[in-house]
Coordinates of C-alpha atoms in Angstrom, one line a residue:
X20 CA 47.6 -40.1 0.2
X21 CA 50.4 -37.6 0.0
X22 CA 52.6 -40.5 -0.9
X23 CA 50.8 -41.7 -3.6
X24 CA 50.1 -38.1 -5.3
X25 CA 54.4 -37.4 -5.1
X26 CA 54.9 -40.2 -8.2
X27 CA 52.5 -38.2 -9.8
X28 CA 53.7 -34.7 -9.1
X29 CA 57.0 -36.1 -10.1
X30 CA 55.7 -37.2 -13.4
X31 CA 54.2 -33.8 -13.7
X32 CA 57.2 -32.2 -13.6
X33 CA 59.5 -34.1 -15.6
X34 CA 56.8 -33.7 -18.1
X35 CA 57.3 -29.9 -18.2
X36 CA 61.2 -30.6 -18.3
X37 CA 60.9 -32.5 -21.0
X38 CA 58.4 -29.9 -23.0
X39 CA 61.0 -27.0 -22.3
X40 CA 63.9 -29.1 -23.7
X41 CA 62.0 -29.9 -26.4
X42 CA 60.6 -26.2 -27.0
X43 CA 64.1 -24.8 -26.5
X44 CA 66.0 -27.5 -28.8
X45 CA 63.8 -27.0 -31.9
X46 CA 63.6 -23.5 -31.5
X47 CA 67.2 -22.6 -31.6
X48 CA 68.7 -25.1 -33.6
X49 CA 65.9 -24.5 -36.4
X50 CA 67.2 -21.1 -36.1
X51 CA 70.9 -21.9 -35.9
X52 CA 70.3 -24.5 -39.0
X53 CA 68.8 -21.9 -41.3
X54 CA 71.5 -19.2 -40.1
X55 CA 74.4 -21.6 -40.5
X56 CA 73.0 -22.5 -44.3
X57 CA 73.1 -18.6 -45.2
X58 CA 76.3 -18.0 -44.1
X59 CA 77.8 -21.2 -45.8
X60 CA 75.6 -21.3 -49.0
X61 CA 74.9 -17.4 -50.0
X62 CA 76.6 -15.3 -51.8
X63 CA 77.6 -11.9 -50.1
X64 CA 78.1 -8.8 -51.9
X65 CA 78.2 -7.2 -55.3
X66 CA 81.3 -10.0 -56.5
X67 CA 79.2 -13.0 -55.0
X68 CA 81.6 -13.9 -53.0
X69 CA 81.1 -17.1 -50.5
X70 CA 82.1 -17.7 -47.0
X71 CA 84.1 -20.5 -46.6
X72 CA 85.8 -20.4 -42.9
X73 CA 84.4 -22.9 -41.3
X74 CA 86.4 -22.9 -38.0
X75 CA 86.3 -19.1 -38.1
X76 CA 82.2 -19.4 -36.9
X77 CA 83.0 -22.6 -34.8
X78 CA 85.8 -20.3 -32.9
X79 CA 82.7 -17.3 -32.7
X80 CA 80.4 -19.9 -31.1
X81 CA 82.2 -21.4 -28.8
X82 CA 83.9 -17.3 -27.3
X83 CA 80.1 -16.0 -27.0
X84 CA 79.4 -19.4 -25.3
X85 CA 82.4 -19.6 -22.9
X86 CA 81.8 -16.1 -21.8
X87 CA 78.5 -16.2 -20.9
X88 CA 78.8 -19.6 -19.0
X89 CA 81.5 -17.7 -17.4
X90 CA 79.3 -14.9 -15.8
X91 CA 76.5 -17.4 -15.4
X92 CA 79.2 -18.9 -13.0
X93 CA 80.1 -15.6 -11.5
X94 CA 76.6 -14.0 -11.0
X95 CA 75.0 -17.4 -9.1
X96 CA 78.4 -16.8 -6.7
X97 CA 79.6 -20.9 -8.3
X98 CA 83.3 -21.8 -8.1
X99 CA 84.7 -21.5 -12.0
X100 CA 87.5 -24.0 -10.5
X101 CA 87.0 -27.8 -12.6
X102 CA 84.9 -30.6 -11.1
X103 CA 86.9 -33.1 -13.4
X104 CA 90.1 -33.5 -15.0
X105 CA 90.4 -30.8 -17.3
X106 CA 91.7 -33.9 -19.9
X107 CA 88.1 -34.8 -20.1
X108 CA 86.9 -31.3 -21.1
X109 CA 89.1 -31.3 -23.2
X110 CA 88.1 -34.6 -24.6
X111 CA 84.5 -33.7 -25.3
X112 CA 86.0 -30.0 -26.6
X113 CA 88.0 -31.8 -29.7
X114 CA 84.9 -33.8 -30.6
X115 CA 82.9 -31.0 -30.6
X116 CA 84.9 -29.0 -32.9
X117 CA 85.6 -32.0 -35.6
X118 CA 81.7 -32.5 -34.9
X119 CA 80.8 -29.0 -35.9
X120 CA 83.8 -28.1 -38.5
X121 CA 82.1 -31.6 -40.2
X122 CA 78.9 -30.2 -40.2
X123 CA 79.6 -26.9 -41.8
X124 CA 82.1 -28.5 -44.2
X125 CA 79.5 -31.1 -45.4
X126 CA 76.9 -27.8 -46.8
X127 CA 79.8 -27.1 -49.0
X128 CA 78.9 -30.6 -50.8
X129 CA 75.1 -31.3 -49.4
X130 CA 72.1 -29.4 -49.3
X131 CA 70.9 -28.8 -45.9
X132 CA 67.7 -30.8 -45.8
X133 CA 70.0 -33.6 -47.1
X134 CA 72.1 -32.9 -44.0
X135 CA 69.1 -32.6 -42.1
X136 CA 67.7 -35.9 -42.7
X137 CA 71.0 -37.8 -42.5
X138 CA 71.5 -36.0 -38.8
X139 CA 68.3 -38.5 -37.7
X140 CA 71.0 -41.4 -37.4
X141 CA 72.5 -39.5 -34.3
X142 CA 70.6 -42.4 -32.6
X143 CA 72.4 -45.4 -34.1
X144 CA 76.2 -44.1 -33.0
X145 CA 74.9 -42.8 -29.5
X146 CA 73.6 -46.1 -28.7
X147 CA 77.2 -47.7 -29.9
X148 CA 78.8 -45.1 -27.9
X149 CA 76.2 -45.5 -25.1
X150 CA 77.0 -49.3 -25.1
X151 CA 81.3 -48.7 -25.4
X152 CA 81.5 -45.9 -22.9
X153 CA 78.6 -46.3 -20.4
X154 CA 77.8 -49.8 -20.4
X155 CA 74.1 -49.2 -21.6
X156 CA 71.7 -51.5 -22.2
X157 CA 68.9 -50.8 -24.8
X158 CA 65.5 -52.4 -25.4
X159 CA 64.5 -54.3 -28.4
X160 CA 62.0 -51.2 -29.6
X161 CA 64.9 -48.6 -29.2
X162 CA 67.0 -50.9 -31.9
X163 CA 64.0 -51.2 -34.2
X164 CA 63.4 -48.1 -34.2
X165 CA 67.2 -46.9 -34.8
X166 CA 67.1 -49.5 -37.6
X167 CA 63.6 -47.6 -38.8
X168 CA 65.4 -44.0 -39.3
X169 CA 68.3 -45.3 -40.7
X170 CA 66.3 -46.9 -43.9
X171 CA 64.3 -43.4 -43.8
X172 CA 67.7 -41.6 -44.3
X173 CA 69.4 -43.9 -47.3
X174 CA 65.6 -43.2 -49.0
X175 CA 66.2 -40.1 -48.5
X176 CA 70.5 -39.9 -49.6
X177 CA 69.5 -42.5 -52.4
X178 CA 67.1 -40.2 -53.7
X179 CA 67.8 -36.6 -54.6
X180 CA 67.0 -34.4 -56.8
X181 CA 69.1 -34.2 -59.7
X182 CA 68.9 -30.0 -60.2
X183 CA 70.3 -29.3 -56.4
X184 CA 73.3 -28.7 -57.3
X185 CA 75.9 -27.1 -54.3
X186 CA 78.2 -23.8 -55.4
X187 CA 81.4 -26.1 -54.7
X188 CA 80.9 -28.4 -57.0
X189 CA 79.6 -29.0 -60.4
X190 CA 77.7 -32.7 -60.1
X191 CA 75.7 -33.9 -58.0
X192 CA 75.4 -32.5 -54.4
X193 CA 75.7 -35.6 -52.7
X194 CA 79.4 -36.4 -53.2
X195 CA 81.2 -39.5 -51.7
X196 CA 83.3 -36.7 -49.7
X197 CA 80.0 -34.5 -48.6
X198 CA 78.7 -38.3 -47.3
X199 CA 82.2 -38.9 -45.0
X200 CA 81.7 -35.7 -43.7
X201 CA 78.0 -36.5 -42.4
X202 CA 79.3 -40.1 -41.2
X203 CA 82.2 -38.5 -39.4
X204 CA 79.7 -35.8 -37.9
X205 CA 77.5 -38.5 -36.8
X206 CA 80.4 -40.2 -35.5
X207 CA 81.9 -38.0 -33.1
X208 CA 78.6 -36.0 -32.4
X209 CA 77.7 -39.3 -31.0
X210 CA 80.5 -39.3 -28.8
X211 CA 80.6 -35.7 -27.8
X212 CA 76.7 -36.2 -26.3
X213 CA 77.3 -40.1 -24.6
X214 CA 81.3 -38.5 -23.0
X215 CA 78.6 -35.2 -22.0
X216 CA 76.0 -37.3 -20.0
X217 CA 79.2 -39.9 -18.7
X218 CA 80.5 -36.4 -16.8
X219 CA 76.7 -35.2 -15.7
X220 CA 76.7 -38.5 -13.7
X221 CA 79.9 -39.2 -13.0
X222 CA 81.0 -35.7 -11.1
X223 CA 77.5 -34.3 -10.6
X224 CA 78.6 -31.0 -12.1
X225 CA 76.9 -27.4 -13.1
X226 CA 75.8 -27.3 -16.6
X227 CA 77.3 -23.7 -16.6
X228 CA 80.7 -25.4 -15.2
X229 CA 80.7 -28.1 -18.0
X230 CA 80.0 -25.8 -21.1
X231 CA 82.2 -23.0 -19.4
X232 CA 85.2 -25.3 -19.8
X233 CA 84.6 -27.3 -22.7
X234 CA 83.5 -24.5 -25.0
X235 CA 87.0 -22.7 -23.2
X236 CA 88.9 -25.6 -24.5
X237 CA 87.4 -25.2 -27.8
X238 CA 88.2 -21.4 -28.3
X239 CA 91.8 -21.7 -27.7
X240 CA 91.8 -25.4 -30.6
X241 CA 89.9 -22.8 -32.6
X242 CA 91.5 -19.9 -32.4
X243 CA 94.9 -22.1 -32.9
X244 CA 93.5 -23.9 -35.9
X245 CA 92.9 -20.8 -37.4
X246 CA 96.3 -18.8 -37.2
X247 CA 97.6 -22.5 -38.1
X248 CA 95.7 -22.3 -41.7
X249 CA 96.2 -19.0 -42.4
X250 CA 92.4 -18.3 -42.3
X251 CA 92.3 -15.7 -39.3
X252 CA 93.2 -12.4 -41.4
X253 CA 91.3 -13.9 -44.6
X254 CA 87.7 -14.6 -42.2
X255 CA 88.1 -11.3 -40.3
X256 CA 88.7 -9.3 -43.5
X257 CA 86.1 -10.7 -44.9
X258 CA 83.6 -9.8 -42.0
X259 CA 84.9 -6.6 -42.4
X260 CA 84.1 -6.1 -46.1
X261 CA 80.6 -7.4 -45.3
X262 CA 78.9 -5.7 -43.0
X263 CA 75.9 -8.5 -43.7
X264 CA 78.0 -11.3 -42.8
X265 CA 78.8 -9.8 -40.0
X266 CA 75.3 -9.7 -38.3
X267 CA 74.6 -13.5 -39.4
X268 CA 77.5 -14.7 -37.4
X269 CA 76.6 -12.2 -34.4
X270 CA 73.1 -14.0 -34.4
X271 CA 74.2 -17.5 -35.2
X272 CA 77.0 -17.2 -32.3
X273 CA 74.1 -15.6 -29.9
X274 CA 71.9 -18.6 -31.0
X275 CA 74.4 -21.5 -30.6
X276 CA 75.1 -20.1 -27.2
X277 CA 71.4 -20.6 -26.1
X278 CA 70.8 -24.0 -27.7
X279 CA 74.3 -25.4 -26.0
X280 CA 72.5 -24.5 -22.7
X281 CA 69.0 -26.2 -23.6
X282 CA 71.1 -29.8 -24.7
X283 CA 73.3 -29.8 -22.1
X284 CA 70.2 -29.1 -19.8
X285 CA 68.5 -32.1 -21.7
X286 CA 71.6 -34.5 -21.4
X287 CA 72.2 -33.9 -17.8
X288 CA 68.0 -34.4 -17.2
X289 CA 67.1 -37.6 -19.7
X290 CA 70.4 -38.5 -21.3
X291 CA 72.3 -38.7 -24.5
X292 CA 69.8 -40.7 -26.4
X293 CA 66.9 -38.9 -25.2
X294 CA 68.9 -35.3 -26.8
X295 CA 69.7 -37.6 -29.8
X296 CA 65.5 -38.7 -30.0
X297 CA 64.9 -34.7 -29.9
X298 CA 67.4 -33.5 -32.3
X299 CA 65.6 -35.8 -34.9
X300 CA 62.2 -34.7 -34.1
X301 CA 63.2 -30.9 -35.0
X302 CA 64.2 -32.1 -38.6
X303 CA 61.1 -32.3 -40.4
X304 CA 60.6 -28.5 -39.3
X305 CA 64.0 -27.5 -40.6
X306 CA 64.1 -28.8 -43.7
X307 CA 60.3 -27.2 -44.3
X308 CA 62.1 -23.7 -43.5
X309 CA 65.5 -24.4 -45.7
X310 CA 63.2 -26.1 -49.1
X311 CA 61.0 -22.7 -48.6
X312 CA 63.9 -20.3 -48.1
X313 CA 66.6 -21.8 -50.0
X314 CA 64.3 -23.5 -52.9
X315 CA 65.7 -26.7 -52.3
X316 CA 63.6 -29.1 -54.5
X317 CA 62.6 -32.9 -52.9
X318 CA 62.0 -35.6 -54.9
X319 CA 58.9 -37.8 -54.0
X320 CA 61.3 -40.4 -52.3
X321 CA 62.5 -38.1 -49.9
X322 CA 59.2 -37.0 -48.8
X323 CA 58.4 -40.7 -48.3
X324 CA 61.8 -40.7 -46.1
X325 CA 61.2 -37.7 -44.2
X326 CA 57.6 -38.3 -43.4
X327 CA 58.2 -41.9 -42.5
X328 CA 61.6 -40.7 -39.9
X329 CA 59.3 -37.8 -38.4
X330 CA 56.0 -39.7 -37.6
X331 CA 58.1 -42.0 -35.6
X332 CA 59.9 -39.9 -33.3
X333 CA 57.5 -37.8 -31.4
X334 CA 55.8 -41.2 -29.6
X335 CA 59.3 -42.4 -28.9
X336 CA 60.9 -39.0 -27.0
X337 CA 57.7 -39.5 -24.9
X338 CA 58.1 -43.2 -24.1
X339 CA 61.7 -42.0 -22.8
X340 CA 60.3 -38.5 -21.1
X341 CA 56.8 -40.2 -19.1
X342 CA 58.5 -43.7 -17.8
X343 CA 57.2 -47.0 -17.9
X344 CA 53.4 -46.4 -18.1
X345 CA 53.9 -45.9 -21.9
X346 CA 55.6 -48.5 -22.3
X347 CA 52.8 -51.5 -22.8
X348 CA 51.4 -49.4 -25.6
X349 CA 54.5 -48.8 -27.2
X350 CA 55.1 -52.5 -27.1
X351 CA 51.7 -53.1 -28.4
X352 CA 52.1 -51.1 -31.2
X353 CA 55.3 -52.4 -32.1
X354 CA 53.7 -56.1 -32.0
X355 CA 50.7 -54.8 -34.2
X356 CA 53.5 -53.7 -36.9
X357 CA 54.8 -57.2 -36.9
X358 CA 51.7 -58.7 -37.0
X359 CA 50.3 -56.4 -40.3
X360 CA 53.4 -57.1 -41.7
X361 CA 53.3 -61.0 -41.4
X362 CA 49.4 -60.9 -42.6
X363 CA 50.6 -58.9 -45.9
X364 CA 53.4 -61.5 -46.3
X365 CA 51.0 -64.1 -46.0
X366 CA 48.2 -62.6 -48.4

Protein backbone atom coordinates (compact mmCIF):
# COMPACT_ATOMS: atom_id res chain seq x y z
CA UNK A 1 0.00 0.00 0.00
CA UNK A 2 2.84 2.20 0.80
CA UNK A 3 4.19 1.43 -2.57
CA UNK A 4 1.39 2.35 -4.48
CA UNK A 5 0.66 5.82 -2.43
CA UNK A 6 4.84 6.89 -3.31
CA UNK A 7 3.75 7.53 -7.28
CA UNK A 8 1.32 9.53 -5.86
CA UNK A 9 3.13 11.51 -3.19
CA UNK A 10 5.67 11.95 -5.96
CA UNK A 11 3.16 13.52 -8.23
CA UNK A 12 2.14 15.62 -5.34
CA UNK A 13 5.19 17.07 -5.04
CA UNK A 14 6.38 17.76 -8.39
CA UNK A 15 3.00 19.37 -8.58
CA UNK A 16 3.96 21.98 -5.95
CA UNK A 17 7.47 22.30 -7.80
CA UNK A 18 6.01 23.12 -10.66
CA UNK A 19 3.29 25.81 -9.03
CA UNK A 20 6.44 27.57 -7.31
CA UNK A 21 8.29 27.84 -10.70
CA UNK A 22 5.47 28.95 -12.12
CA UNK A 23 4.53 31.53 -9.17
CA UNK A 24 8.13 32.75 -9.00
CA UNK A 25 8.71 33.01 -13.02
CA UNK A 26 5.63 35.30 -13.63
CA UNK A 27 6.17 37.18 -10.70
CA UNK A 28 9.54 38.46 -11.31
CA UNK A 29 9.82 38.70 -14.80
CA UNK A 30 6.40 40.64 -15.00
CA UNK A 31 8.16 42.83 -12.74
CA UNK A 32 11.53 42.82 -14.48
CA UNK A 33 9.48 43.40 -17.89
CA UNK A 34 7.68 46.51 -16.78
CA UNK A 35 11.08 47.82 -14.93
CA UNK A 36 13.23 47.14 -17.97
CA UNK A 37 10.50 49.10 -20.29
CA UNK A 38 10.84 52.26 -17.90
CA UNK A 39 14.24 52.45 -17.94
CA UNK A 40 14.58 51.92 -21.78
CA UNK A 41 11.37 53.84 -22.96
CA UNK A 42 10.95 56.97 -20.34
CA UNK A 43 12.22 59.91 -20.32
CA UNK A 44 14.29 61.03 -17.10
CA UNK A 45 14.56 64.40 -15.97
CA UNK A 46 13.70 68.04 -16.74
CA UNK A 47 15.69 67.72 -20.52
CA UNK A 48 13.83 64.28 -21.22
CA UNK A 49 16.61 62.66 -21.54
CA UNK A 50 16.56 58.69 -22.46
CA UNK A 51 18.62 55.84 -21.29
CA UNK A 52 20.18 54.12 -23.86
CA UNK A 53 23.10 51.74 -22.29
CA UNK A 54 22.02 48.65 -22.72
CA UNK A 55 25.03 46.56 -21.56
CA UNK A 56 25.45 49.06 -18.69
CA UNK A 57 22.01 47.22 -16.82
CA UNK A 58 23.05 43.82 -18.39
CA UNK A 59 26.64 44.30 -16.53
CA UNK A 60 24.28 45.55 -13.09
CA UNK A 61 22.29 42.20 -13.37
CA UNK A 62 24.60 39.85 -13.81
CA UNK A 63 27.29 41.69 -10.49
CA UNK A 64 24.09 41.61 -8.04
CA UNK A 65 23.47 38.04 -9.43
CA UNK A 66 27.06 36.65 -9.20
CA UNK A 67 27.43 38.01 -5.74
CA UNK A 68 24.73 36.65 -4.22
CA UNK A 69 25.14 33.12 -5.85
CA UNK A 70 28.51 33.58 -4.42
CA UNK A 71 27.39 33.80 -0.65
CA UNK A 72 24.63 31.36 -1.38
CA UNK A 73 27.66 29.14 -2.06
CA UNK A 74 29.56 30.31 1.02
CA UNK A 75 26.77 30.28 3.63
CA UNK A 76 25.44 26.42 2.64
CA UNK A 77 29.54 25.61 3.37
CA UNK A 78 29.46 24.38 -1.02
CA UNK A 79 32.78 24.32 -2.80
CA UNK A 80 32.79 27.72 -5.32
CA UNK A 81 35.49 25.50 -7.30
CA UNK A 82 33.79 24.54 -11.16
CA UNK A 83 31.92 21.24 -11.74
CA UNK A 84 32.54 21.78 -15.56
CA UNK A 85 34.92 23.23 -17.85
CA UNK A 86 34.82 26.75 -17.23
CA UNK A 87 34.62 27.00 -21.45
CA UNK A 88 31.12 25.87 -21.05
CA UNK A 89 30.10 28.66 -18.55
CA UNK A 90 31.44 30.65 -20.47
CA UNK A 91 29.53 29.40 -23.47
CA UNK A 92 26.12 29.90 -21.92
CA UNK A 93 27.53 33.39 -20.37
CA UNK A 94 28.05 35.01 -24.09
CA UNK A 95 24.58 33.75 -25.11
CA UNK A 96 23.19 35.28 -22.35
CA UNK A 97 24.54 38.61 -22.78
CA UNK A 98 23.72 38.78 -26.79
CA UNK A 99 20.29 37.28 -25.42
CA UNK A 100 19.65 40.10 -23.15
CA UNK A 101 21.60 43.17 -24.90
CA UNK A 102 19.00 41.86 -27.95
CA UNK A 103 16.22 42.19 -25.74
CA UNK A 104 16.75 45.62 -24.46
CA UNK A 105 18.00 46.82 -27.82
CA UNK A 106 14.76 45.65 -29.60
CA UNK A 107 12.43 48.27 -27.01
CA UNK A 108 14.39 50.88 -28.72
CA UNK A 109 12.40 49.91 -32.05
CA UNK A 110 9.28 47.66 -30.55
CA UNK A 111 6.86 48.28 -28.10
CA UNK A 112 6.98 45.85 -25.25
CA UNK A 113 3.79 43.99 -25.68
CA UNK A 114 5.09 43.56 -29.28
CA UNK A 115 8.19 42.14 -27.69
CA UNK A 116 6.15 40.34 -25.41
CA UNK A 117 4.13 38.39 -27.74
CA UNK A 118 6.93 37.67 -30.15
CA UNK A 119 8.96 36.11 -26.95
CA UNK A 120 6.07 33.09 -27.10
CA UNK A 121 8.24 31.51 -29.97
CA UNK A 122 11.04 30.65 -27.33
CA UNK A 123 9.37 27.17 -27.91
CA UNK A 124 10.11 26.76 -31.69
CA UNK A 125 14.22 27.49 -31.33
CA UNK A 126 14.36 25.47 -27.90
CA UNK A 127 12.94 22.48 -29.56
CA UNK A 128 15.63 22.99 -32.64
CA UNK A 129 18.23 23.47 -30.15
CA UNK A 130 16.78 20.66 -27.96
CA UNK A 131 16.98 18.35 -31.07
CA UNK A 132 20.84 19.76 -32.22
CA UNK A 133 22.40 19.70 -28.81
CA UNK A 134 20.55 17.02 -26.70
CA UNK A 135 19.24 14.71 -29.10
CA UNK A 136 15.51 15.27 -28.06
CA UNK A 137 12.68 13.83 -29.28
CA UNK A 138 9.36 15.71 -29.34
CA UNK A 139 5.71 14.50 -29.77
CA UNK A 140 3.47 15.35 -32.53
CA UNK A 141 1.22 17.75 -30.04
CA UNK A 142 4.42 19.64 -28.79
CA UNK A 143 5.03 20.58 -32.73
CA UNK A 144 1.40 21.60 -33.22
CA UNK A 145 1.33 23.50 -30.74
CA UNK A 146 4.85 25.40 -31.44
CA UNK A 147 3.33 25.81 -34.96
CA UNK A 148 0.02 27.27 -32.97
CA UNK A 149 2.01 30.25 -31.21
CA UNK A 150 3.98 31.02 -33.95
CA UNK A 151 0.81 32.03 -36.30
CA UNK A 152 -0.49 33.77 -32.88
CA UNK A 153 2.68 35.94 -32.97
CA UNK A 154 2.88 36.99 -36.90
CA UNK A 155 -1.13 38.07 -36.13
CA UNK A 156 0.06 39.74 -33.69
CA UNK A 157 3.70 41.49 -35.53
CA UNK A 158 1.40 41.76 -38.78
CA UNK A 159 -0.94 43.82 -36.99
CA UNK A 160 -0.03 46.88 -35.02
CA UNK A 161 -1.29 49.80 -34.33
CA UNK A 162 -0.24 52.41 -36.51
CA UNK A 163 -0.04 55.47 -33.59
CA UNK A 164 2.69 53.30 -31.33
CA UNK A 165 5.21 54.94 -32.42
CA UNK A 166 8.94 54.18 -30.44
CA UNK A 167 11.20 57.53 -29.29
CA UNK A 168 14.02 56.09 -31.65
CA UNK A 169 12.44 56.27 -34.51
CA UNK A 170 9.97 58.20 -36.46
CA UNK A 171 7.75 55.32 -38.48
CA UNK A 172 6.43 52.58 -37.57
CA UNK A 173 7.70 50.71 -34.36
CA UNK A 174 8.07 47.50 -35.80
CA UNK A 175 11.20 48.07 -38.03
CA UNK A 176 12.94 45.29 -40.12
CA UNK A 177 15.96 45.91 -37.51
CA UNK A 178 13.66 45.91 -34.17
CA UNK A 179 12.32 42.29 -35.90
CA UNK A 180 16.28 40.78 -36.18
CA UNK A 181 16.74 41.81 -32.87
CA UNK A 182 13.68 39.60 -31.49
CA UNK A 183 14.75 36.75 -33.96
CA UNK A 184 18.37 36.90 -32.69
CA UNK A 185 16.93 37.00 -29.02
CA UNK A 186 14.86 34.13 -29.66
CA UNK A 187 17.79 32.58 -31.19
CA UNK A 188 20.35 32.50 -28.67
CA UNK A 189 17.83 32.62 -25.72
CA UNK A 190 16.93 29.27 -27.12
CA UNK A 191 20.38 28.09 -26.79
CA UNK A 192 21.27 29.74 -23.53
CA UNK A 193 18.19 27.58 -21.77
CA UNK A 194 18.70 23.92 -23.96
CA UNK A 195 23.21 24.50 -23.13
CA UNK A 196 21.56 25.29 -19.21
CA UNK A 197 19.54 22.02 -18.84
CA UNK A 198 22.57 19.95 -21.09
CA UNK A 199 25.04 21.06 -17.81
CA UNK A 200 22.03 20.25 -14.98
CA UNK A 201 22.21 16.67 -16.42
CA UNK A 202 25.38 16.24 -17.63
CA UNK A 203 27.54 17.26 -14.27
CA UNK A 204 24.70 17.22 -11.77
CA UNK A 205 25.63 20.64 -10.47
CA UNK A 206 24.35 23.35 -7.74
CA UNK A 207 22.02 25.78 -9.28
CA UNK A 208 24.01 28.40 -7.12
CA UNK A 209 27.33 26.85 -8.71
CA UNK A 210 26.00 27.26 -12.30
CA UNK A 211 24.59 30.93 -12.03
CA UNK A 212 27.58 31.88 -9.73
CA UNK A 213 29.87 31.25 -12.70
CA UNK A 214 28.00 31.99 -15.69
CA UNK A 215 26.61 35.30 -14.43
CA UNK A 216 30.76 35.74 -13.20
CA UNK A 217 31.69 35.22 -16.84
CA UNK A 218 29.17 37.66 -17.92
CA UNK A 219 30.28 40.58 -15.58
CA UNK A 220 33.74 40.57 -16.66
CA UNK A 221 32.23 40.43 -21.06
CA UNK A 222 30.12 43.27 -19.58
CA UNK A 223 32.17 45.25 -17.83
CA UNK A 224 34.80 44.81 -20.95
CA UNK A 225 32.12 45.67 -23.51
CA UNK A 226 31.52 48.59 -21.81
CA UNK A 227 35.04 50.36 -21.35
CA UNK A 228 35.33 48.95 -25.04
CA UNK A 229 32.36 51.41 -26.34
CA UNK A 230 33.13 54.08 -24.39
CA UNK A 231 29.76 53.83 -22.48
CA UNK A 232 31.01 53.23 -18.83
CA UNK A 233 31.62 57.08 -17.84
CA UNK A 234 28.57 58.18 -20.09
CA UNK A 235 25.93 55.23 -18.13
CA UNK A 236 27.53 56.00 -14.65
CA UNK A 237 27.23 59.77 -15.20
CA UNK A 238 24.11 59.44 -16.14
CA UNK A 239 22.94 57.46 -12.98
CA UNK A 240 24.51 60.00 -11.28
CA UNK A 241 22.46 62.97 -12.66
CA UNK A 242 19.40 60.83 -12.02
CA UNK A 243 18.87 59.89 -8.88
CA UNK A 244 15.38 58.11 -10.34
CA UNK A 245 17.26 56.10 -12.69
CA UNK A 246 19.18 54.99 -10.23
CA UNK A 247 16.61 53.17 -8.06
CA UNK A 248 14.96 51.51 -11.25
CA UNK A 249 18.23 49.77 -12.01
CA UNK A 250 18.81 48.90 -8.18
CA UNK A 251 15.25 47.16 -8.30
CA UNK A 252 15.56 45.71 -11.78
CA UNK A 253 19.13 44.23 -10.88
CA UNK A 254 17.53 42.91 -7.37
CA UNK A 255 14.66 41.49 -9.47
CA UNK A 256 16.73 39.80 -12.29
CA UNK A 257 18.75 38.26 -9.55
CA UNK A 258 15.64 36.40 -8.05
CA UNK A 259 14.03 35.31 -11.36
CA UNK A 260 17.67 33.81 -12.57
CA UNK A 261 17.29 31.53 -9.49
CA UNK A 262 13.46 30.53 -10.09
CA UNK A 263 14.51 29.45 -14.10
CA UNK A 264 17.49 27.89 -13.37
CA UNK A 265 15.51 26.07 -10.63
CA UNK A 266 12.84 25.25 -13.29
CA UNK A 267 15.43 24.04 -16.04
CA UNK A 268 17.30 21.90 -13.72
CA UNK A 269 13.60 20.29 -12.33
CA UNK A 270 11.43 19.98 -15.85
CA UNK A 271 13.78 21.19 -18.55
CA UNK A 272 14.32 23.80 -21.17
CA UNK A 273 11.08 23.55 -22.87
CA UNK A 274 9.09 23.21 -19.86
CA UNK A 275 10.88 27.11 -18.76
CA UNK A 276 10.22 28.02 -22.42
CA UNK A 277 6.13 26.71 -21.98
CA UNK A 278 6.25 29.08 -18.67
CA UNK A 279 7.90 32.05 -20.01
CA UNK A 280 4.92 32.20 -22.55
CA UNK A 281 2.27 31.70 -20.17
CA UNK A 282 3.39 35.04 -18.14
CA UNK A 283 2.91 37.15 -21.40
CA UNK A 284 -0.58 37.75 -21.50
CA UNK A 285 -0.12 39.30 -17.83
CA UNK A 286 2.71 41.53 -18.97
CA UNK A 287 1.55 43.00 -21.76
CA UNK A 288 -1.94 43.79 -19.59
CA UNK A 289 0.51 45.76 -17.13
CA UNK A 290 2.73 47.59 -19.96
CA UNK A 291 -0.83 48.67 -22.45
CA UNK A 292 -2.19 50.00 -18.87
CA UNK A 293 1.03 51.70 -17.69
CA UNK A 294 2.68 52.62 -20.83
CA UNK A 295 -0.80 53.36 -22.96
CA UNK A 296 0.29 51.06 -25.58
CA UNK A 297 -2.78 50.82 -27.87
CA UNK A 298 -3.73 46.98 -29.50
CA UNK A 299 -5.37 46.68 -32.56
CA UNK A 300 -8.25 43.98 -32.60
CA UNK A 301 -5.80 41.50 -34.45
CA UNK A 302 -3.56 41.42 -31.66
CA UNK A 303 -6.00 40.70 -29.14
CA UNK A 304 -7.16 37.83 -31.35
CA UNK A 305 -3.17 36.79 -31.29
CA UNK A 306 -2.67 37.23 -27.75
CA UNK A 307 -5.82 35.56 -26.52
CA UNK A 308 -5.43 32.68 -28.98
CA UNK A 309 -1.24 32.10 -27.79
CA UNK A 310 -2.39 32.47 -23.97
CA UNK A 311 -5.45 30.00 -23.82
CA UNK A 312 -3.17 27.48 -25.15
CA UNK A 313 -0.37 27.42 -22.88
CA UNK A 314 -1.63 26.84 -19.38
CA UNK A 315 -3.06 23.05 -20.38
CA UNK A 316 0.21 22.39 -22.05
CA UNK A 317 2.93 23.44 -18.96
CA UNK A 318 0.57 20.96 -17.08
CA UNK A 319 0.69 18.14 -19.55
CA UNK A 320 4.64 18.54 -19.13
CA UNK A 321 4.50 19.23 -15.04
CA UNK A 322 1.72 15.98 -14.04
CA UNK A 323 3.27 13.08 -16.52
CA UNK A 324 1.52 10.80 -18.66
CA UNK A 325 -2.01 10.66 -17.02
CA UNK A 326 -2.84 13.97 -18.97
CA UNK A 327 -1.79 12.87 -21.73
CA UNK A 328 -4.96 10.84 -23.28
CA UNK A 329 -6.96 13.99 -22.81
CA UNK A 330 -4.54 16.19 -24.36
CA UNK A 331 -4.55 13.82 -27.29
CA UNK A 332 -8.18 13.81 -27.37
CA UNK A 333 -8.49 17.23 -27.56
CA UNK A 334 -6.06 17.66 -30.03
CA UNK A 335 -8.08 14.97 -32.25
CA UNK A 336 -11.42 16.83 -31.55
CA UNK A 337 -9.58 20.07 -33.19
CA UNK A 338 -8.89 18.09 -36.21
CA UNK A 339 -12.08 16.69 -36.42
CA UNK A 340 -14.09 20.33 -36.03
CA UNK A 341 -11.87 21.53 -38.46
CA UNK A 342 -12.44 18.76 -41.18
CA UNK A 343 -16.43 18.98 -40.46
CA UNK A 344 -16.18 22.97 -41.15
CA UNK A 345 -14.19 22.18 -44.29
CA UNK A 346 -16.65 19.84 -45.33
CA UNK A 347 -19.86 22.10 -44.62
Amino acid sequence: MEAAAAPAVQKENRFWKGVLAVVGIMTTLVIYGVLQEKIMRVPYGADKEYFKYSLFLVFCNRITTSAVSAGALLASKKALDPVAPVYKYCLISVSNILTTTCQYEALKYVSFPVQTLAKCAKMIPVMVWGTLIMQKRYRGPDYLLAFLVTVGCSFFILYPVASDISPYSKGRENTVWGVSLMMGYLGFDGFTSTFQDKLFRGYNMEIHNQIFYTTLCSCILSLAGLIFQGHLPLAIDFVRRHNDCFFDIVLLSTVATASQFFISYTIRTFGALTFATIMTTRQLVSIMLSCVWFSHPLSWQQWIGAVSLNLKLPFHFFVHILGSSINPVYNMLIRSLFLVLSMQKAS
